[in-house]
Short mmCIF file of N, CA, C and O in Angstrom, two decimals:
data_model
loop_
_atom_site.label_atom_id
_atom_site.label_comp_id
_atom_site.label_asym_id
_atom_site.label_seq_id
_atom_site.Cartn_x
_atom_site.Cartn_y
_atom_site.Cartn_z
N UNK A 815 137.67 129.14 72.14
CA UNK A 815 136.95 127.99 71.63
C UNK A 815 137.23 126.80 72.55
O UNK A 815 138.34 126.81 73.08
N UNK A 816 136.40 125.75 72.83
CA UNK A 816 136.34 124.86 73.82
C UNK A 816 135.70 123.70 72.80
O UNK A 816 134.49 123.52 72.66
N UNK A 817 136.58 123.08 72.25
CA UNK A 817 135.45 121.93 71.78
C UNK A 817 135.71 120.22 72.55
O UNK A 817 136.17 119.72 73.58
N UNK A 818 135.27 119.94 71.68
CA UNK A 818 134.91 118.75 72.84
C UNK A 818 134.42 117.17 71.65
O UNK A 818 133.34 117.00 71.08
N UNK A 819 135.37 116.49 71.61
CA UNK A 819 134.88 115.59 70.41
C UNK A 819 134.30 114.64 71.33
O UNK A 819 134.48 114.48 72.54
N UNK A 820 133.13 113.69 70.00
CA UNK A 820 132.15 112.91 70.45
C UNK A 820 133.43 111.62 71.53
O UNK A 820 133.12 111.03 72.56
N UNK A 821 134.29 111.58 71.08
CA UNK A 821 134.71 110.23 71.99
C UNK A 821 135.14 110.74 72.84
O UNK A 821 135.78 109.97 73.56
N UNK A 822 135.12 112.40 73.39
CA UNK A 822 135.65 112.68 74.66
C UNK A 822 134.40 113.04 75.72
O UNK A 822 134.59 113.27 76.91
N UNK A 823 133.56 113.04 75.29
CA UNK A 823 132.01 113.42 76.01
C UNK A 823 132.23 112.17 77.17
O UNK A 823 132.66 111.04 76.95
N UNK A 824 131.77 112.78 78.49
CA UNK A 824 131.72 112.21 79.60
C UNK A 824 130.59 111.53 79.63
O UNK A 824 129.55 112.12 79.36
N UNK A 825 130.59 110.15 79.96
CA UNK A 825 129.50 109.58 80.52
C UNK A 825 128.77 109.96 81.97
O UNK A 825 129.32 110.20 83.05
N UNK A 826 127.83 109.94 81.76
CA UNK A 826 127.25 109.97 83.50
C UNK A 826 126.28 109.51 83.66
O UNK A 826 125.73 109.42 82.56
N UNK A 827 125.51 109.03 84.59
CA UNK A 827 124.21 108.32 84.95
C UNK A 827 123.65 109.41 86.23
O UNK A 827 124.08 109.73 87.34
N UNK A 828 121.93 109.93 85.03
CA UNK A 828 121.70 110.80 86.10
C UNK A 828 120.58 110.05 86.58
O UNK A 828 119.94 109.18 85.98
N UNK A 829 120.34 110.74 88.36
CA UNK A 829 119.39 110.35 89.07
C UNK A 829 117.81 110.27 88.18
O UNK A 829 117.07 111.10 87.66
N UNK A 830 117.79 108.64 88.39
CA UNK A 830 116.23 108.55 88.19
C UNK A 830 116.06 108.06 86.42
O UNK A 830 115.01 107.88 85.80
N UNK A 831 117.32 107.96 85.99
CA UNK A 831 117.03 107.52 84.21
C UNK A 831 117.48 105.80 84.18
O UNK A 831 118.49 105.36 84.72
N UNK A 832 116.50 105.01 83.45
CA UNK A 832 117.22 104.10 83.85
C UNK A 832 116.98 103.24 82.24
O UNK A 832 115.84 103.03 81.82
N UNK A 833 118.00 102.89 81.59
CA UNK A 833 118.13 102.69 80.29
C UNK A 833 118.61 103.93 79.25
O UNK A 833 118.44 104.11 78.05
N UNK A 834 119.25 104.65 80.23
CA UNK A 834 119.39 105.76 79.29
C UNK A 834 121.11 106.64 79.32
O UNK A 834 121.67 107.35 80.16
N UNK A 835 121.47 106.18 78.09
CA UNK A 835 123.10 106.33 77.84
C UNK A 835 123.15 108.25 77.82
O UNK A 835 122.99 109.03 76.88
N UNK A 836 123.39 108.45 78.96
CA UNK A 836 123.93 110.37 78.92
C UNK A 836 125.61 110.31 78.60
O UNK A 836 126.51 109.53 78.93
N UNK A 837 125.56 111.40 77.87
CA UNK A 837 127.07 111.94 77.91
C UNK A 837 127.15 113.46 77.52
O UNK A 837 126.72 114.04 76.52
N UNK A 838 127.90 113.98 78.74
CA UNK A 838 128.01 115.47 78.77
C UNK A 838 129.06 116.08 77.51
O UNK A 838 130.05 115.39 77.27
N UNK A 839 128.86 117.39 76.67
CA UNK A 839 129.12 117.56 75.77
C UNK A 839 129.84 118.94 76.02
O UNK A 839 130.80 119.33 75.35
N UNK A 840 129.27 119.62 77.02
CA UNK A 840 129.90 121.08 76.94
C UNK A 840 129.46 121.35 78.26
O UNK A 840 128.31 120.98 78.50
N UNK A 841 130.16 121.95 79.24
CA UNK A 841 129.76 122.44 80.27
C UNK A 841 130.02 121.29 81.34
O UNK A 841 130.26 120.09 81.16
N UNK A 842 129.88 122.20 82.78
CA UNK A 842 129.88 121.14 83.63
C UNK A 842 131.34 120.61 84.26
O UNK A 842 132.14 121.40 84.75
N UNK A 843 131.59 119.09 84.17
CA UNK A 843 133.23 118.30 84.14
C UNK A 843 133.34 118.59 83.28
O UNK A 843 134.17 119.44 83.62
N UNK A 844 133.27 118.76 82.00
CA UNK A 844 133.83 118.62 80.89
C UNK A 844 134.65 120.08 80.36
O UNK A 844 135.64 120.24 79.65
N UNK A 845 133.76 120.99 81.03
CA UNK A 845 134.75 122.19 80.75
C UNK A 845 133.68 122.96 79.74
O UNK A 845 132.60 122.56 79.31
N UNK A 846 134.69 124.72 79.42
CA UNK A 846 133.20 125.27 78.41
C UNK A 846 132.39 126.63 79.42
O UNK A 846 132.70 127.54 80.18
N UNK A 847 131.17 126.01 78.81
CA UNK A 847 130.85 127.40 79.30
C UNK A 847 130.36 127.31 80.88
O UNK A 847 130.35 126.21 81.44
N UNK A 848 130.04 128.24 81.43
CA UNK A 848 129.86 128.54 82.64
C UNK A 848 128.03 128.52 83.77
O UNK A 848 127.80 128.24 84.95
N UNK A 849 127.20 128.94 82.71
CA UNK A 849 126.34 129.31 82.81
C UNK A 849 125.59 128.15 81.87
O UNK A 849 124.44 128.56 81.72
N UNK A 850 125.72 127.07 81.27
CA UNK A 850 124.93 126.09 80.79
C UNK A 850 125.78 124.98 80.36
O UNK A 850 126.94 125.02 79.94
N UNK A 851 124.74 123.67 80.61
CA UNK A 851 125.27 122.36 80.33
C UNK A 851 125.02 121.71 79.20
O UNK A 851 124.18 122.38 78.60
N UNK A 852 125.34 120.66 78.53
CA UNK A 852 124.83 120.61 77.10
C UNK A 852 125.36 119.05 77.25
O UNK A 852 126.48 118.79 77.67
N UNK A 853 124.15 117.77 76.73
CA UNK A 853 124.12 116.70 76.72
C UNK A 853 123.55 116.15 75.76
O UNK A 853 122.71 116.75 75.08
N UNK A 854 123.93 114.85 75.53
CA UNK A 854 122.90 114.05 74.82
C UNK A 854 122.91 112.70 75.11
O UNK A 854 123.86 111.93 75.24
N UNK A 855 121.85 112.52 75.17
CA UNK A 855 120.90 111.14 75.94
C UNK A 855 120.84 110.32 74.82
O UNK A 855 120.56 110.84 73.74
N UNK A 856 121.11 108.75 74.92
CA UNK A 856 120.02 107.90 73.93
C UNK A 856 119.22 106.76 74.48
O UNK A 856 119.57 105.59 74.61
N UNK A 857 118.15 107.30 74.77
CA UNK A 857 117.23 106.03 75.00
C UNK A 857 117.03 105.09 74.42
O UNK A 857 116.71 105.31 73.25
N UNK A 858 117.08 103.66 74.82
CA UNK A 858 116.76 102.42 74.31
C UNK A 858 115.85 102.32 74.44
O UNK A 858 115.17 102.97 75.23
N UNK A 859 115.34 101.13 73.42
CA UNK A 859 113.50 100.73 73.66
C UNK A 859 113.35 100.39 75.40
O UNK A 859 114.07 99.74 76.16
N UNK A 860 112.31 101.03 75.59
CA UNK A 860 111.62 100.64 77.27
C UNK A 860 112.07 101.78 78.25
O UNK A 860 111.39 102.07 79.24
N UNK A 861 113.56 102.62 77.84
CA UNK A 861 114.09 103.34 78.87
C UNK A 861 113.07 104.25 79.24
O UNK A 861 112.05 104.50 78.60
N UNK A 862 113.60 104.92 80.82
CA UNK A 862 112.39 106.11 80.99
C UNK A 862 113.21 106.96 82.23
O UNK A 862 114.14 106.48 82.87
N UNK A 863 112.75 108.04 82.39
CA UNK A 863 113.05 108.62 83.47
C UNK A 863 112.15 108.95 84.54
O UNK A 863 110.97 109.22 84.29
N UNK A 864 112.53 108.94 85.48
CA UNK A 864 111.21 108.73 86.98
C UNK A 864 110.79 110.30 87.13
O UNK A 864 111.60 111.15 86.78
N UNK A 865 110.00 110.54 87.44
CA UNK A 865 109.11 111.29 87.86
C UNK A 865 109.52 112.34 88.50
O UNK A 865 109.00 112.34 89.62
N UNK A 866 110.36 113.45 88.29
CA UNK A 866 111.14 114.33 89.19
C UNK A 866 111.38 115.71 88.52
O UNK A 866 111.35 116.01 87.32
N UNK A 867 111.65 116.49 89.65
CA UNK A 867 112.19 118.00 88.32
C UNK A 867 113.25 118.10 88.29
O UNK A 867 114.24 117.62 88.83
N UNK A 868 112.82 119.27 87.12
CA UNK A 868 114.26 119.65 86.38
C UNK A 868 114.81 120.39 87.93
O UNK A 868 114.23 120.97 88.85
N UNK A 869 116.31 120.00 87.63
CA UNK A 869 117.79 120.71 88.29
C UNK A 869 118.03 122.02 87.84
O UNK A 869 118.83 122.71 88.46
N UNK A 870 117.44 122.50 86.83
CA UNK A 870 117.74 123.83 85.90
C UNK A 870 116.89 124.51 85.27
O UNK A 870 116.12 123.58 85.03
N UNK A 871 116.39 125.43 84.79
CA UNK A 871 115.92 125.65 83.56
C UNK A 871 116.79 124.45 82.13
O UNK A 871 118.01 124.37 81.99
N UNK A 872 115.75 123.70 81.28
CA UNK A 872 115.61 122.72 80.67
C UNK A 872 115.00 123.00 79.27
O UNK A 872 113.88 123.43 78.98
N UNK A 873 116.22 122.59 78.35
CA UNK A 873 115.46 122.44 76.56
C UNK A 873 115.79 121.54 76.58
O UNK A 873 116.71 121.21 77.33
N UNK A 874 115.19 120.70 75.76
CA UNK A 874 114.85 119.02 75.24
C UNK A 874 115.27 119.17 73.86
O UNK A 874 115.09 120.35 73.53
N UNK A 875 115.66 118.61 73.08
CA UNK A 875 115.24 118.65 71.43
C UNK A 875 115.76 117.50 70.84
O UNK A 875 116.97 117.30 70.69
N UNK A 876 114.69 116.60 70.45
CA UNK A 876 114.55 115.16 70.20
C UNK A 876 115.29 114.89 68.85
O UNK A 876 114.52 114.93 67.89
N UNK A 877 116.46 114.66 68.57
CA UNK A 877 117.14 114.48 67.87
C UNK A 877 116.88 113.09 66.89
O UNK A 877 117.18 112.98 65.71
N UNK A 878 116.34 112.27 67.59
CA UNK A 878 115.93 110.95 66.60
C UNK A 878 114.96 110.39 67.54
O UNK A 878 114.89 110.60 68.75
N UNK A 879 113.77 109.17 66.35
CA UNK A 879 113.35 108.52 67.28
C UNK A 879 112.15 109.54 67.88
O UNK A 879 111.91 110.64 67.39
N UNK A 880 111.32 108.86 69.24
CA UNK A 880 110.36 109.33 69.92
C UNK A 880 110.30 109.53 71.30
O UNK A 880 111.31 109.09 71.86
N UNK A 881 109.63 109.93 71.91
CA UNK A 881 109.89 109.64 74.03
C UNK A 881 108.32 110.95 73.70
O UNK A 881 107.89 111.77 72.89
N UNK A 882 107.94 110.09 75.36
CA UNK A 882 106.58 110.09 75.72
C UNK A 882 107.15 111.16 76.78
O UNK A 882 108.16 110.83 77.40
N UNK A 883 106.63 112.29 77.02
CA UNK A 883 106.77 113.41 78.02
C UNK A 883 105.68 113.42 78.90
O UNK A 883 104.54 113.63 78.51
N UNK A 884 105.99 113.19 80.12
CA UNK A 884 104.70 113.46 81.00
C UNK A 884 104.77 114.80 82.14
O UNK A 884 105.49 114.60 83.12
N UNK A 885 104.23 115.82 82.10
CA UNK A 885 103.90 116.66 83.11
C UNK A 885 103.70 116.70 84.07
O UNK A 885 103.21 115.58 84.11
N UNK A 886 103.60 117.12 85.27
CA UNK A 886 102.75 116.46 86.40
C UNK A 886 102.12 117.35 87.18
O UNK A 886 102.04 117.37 88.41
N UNK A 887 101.48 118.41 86.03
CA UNK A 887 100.48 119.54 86.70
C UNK A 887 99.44 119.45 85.99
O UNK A 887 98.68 120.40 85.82
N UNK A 888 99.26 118.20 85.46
CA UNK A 888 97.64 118.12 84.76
C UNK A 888 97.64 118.23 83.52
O UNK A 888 96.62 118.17 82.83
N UNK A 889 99.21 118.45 82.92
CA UNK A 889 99.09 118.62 81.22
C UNK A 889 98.91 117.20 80.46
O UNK A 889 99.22 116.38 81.32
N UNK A 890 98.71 116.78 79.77
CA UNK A 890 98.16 115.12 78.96
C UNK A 890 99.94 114.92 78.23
O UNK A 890 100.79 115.75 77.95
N UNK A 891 99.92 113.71 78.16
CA UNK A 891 101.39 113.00 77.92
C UNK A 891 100.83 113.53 76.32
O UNK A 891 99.82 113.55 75.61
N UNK A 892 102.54 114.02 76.34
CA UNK A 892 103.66 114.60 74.87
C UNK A 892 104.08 113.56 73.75
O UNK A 892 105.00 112.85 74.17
N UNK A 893 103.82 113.35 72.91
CA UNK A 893 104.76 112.78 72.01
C UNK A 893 105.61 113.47 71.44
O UNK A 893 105.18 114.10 70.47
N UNK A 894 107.00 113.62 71.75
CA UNK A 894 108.07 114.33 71.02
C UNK A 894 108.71 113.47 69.79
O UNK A 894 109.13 112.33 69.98
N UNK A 895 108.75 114.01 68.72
CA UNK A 895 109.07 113.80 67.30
C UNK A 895 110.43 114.08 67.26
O UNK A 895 110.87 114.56 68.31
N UNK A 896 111.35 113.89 66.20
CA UNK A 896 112.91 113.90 65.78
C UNK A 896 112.41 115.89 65.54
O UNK A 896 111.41 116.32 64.98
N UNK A 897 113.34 116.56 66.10
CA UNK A 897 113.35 118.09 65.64
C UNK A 897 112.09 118.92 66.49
O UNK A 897 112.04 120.15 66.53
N UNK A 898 110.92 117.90 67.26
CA UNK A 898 111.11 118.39 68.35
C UNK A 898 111.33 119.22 69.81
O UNK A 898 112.25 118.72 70.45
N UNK A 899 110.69 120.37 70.47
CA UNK A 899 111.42 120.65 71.39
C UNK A 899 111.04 121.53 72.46
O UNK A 899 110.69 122.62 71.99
N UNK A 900 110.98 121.48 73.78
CA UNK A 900 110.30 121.51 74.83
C UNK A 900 111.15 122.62 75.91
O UNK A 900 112.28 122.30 76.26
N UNK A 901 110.57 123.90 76.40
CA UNK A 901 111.27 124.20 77.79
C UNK A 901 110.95 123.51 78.89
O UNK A 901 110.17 122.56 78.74
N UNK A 902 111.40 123.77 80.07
CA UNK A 902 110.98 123.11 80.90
C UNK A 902 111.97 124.06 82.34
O UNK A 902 113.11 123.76 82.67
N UNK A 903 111.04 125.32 83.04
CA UNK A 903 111.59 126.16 83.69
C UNK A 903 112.09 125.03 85.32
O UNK A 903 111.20 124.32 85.78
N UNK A 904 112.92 125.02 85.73
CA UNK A 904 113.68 124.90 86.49
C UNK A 904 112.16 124.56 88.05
O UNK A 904 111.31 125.29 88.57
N UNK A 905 112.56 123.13 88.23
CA UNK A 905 111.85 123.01 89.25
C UNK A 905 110.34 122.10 88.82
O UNK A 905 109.57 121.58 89.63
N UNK A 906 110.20 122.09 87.32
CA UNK A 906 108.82 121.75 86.89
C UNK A 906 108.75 119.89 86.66
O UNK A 906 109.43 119.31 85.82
N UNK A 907 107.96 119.33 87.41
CA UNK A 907 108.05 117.75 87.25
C UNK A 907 107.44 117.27 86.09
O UNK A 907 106.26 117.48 85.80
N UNK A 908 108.57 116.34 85.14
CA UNK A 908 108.35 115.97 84.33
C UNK A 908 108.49 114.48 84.28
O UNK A 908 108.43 114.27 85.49
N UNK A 909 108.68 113.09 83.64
CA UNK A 909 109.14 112.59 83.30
C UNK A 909 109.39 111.61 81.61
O UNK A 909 108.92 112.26 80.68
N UNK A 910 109.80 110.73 81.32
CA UNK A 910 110.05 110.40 80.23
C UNK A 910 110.32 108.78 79.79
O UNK A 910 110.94 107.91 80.40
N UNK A 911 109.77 108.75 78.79
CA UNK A 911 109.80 107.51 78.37
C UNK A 911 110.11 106.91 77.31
O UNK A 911 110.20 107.95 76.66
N UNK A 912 110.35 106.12 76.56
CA UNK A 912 110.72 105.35 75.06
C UNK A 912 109.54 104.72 75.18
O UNK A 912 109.07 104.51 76.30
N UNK A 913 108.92 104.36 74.11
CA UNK A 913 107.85 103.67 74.12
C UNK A 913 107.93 102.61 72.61
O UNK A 913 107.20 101.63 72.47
N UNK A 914 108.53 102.87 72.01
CA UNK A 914 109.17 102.53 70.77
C UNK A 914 109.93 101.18 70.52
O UNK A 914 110.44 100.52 71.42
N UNK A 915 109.94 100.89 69.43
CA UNK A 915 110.94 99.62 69.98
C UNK A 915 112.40 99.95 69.02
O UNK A 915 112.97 98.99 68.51
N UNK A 916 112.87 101.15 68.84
CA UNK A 916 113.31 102.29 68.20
C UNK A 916 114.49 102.89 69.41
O UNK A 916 114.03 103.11 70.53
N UNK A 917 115.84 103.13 69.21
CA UNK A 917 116.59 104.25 70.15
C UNK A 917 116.06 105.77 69.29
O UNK A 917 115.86 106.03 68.11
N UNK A 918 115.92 106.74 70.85
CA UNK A 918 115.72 107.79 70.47
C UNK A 918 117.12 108.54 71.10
O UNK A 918 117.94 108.02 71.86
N UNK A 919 117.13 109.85 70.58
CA UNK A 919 118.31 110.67 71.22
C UNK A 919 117.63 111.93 71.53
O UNK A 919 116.62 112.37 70.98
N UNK A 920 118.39 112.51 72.58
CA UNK A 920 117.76 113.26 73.54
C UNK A 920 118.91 114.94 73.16
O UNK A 920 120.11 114.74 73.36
N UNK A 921 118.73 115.66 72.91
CA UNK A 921 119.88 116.81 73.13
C UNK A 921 119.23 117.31 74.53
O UNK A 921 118.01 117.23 74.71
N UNK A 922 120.08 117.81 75.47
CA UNK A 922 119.35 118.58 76.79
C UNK A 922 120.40 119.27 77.02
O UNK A 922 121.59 118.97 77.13
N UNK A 923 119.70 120.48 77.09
CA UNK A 923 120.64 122.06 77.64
C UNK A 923 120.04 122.54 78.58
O UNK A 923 119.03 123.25 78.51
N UNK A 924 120.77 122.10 79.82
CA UNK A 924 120.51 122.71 81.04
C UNK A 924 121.17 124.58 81.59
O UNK A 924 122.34 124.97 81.69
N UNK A 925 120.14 125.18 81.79
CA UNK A 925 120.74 126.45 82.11
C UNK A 925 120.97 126.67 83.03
O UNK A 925 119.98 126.51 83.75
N UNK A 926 122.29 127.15 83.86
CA UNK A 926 122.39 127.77 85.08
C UNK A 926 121.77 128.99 85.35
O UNK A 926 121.20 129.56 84.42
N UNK A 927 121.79 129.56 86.60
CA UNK A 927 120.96 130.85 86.80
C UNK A 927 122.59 131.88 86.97
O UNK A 927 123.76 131.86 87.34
N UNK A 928 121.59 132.64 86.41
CA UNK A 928 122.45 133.99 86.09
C UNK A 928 123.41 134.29 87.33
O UNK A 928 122.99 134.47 88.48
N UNK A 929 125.14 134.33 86.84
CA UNK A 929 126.01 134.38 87.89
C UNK A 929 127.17 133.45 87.83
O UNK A 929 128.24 133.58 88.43
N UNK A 930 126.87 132.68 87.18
CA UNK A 930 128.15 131.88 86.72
C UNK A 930 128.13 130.46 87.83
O UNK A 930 127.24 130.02 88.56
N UNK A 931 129.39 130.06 87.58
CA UNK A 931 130.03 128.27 88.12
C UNK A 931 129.32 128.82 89.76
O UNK A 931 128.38 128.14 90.19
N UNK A 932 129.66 129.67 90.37
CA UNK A 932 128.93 129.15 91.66
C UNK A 932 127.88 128.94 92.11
O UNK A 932 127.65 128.39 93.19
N UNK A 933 126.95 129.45 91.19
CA UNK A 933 125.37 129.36 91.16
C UNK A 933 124.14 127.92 90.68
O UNK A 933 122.96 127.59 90.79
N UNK A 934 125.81 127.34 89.96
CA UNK A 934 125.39 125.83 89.37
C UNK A 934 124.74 124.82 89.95
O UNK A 934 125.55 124.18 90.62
N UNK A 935 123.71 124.38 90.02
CA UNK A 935 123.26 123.27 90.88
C UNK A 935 124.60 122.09 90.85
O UNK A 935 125.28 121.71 89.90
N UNK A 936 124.63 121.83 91.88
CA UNK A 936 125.48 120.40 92.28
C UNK A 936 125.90 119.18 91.64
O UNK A 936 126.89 118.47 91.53
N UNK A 937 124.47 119.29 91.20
CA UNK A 937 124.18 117.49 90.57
C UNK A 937 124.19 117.84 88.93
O UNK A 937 123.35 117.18 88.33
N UNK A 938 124.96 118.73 88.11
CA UNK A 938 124.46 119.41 86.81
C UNK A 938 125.46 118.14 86.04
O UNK A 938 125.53 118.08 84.81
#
């Protein structure tokens, strides 16, 4: 067992989010499992994330609150609801927004590819 209490979750600021409080929960620095990362985000009113892909294979699941999902292969912008929840295969450009004048929270479980810690993208 590996747990990990809320006041020990690592902060981090990932590329391209800007208003948006991450802290790593399992995996990764923090220790855990090997093969996936596990976070949660809270966006403030206005926050968003820029326009880029996922580092991993990617689940979303909107824990509170709202965020605007945008695609960028022609699919029409997402409204994600509290409960919520989106794949997003490794490599696919998305980005994200608060639109609300509302914090939303973000859960995100990033998957590594099959093979363990050395196979991990860099930036996880």
């Amino acid at each position: 067992m590996h747990l990990i209490r809320a006041a020990q979750a690592v902060p981090y600021q990932a590329h391209g989010h800007t208003g948006v409080d991450s802290r790593r929960l399992q995996g990764s620095e923090v220790g855990g499992p090997d093969k996936a990362a596990v976070s949660v985000s809270t966006y403030l009113p206005g926050s968003a994330v820029a326009a880029s892909p996922t580092a991993a294979d990617t689940i979303y699941v909107v824990l509170a609150g709202e965020l605007e999902l945008n695609g960028h292969l022609g699919e029409a912008s997402l409204t994600l609801a509290a409960h919520d929840s989106v794949f997003l295969p490794r490599g696919e450009v998305r980005s994200l927004r608060n639109r609300t004048a509302e914090n939303a929270m973000l859960l995100v479980v990033l998957l590594t590819e099959i093979g363990g810690a050395d196979e991990r993208p860099a930036h996880l």
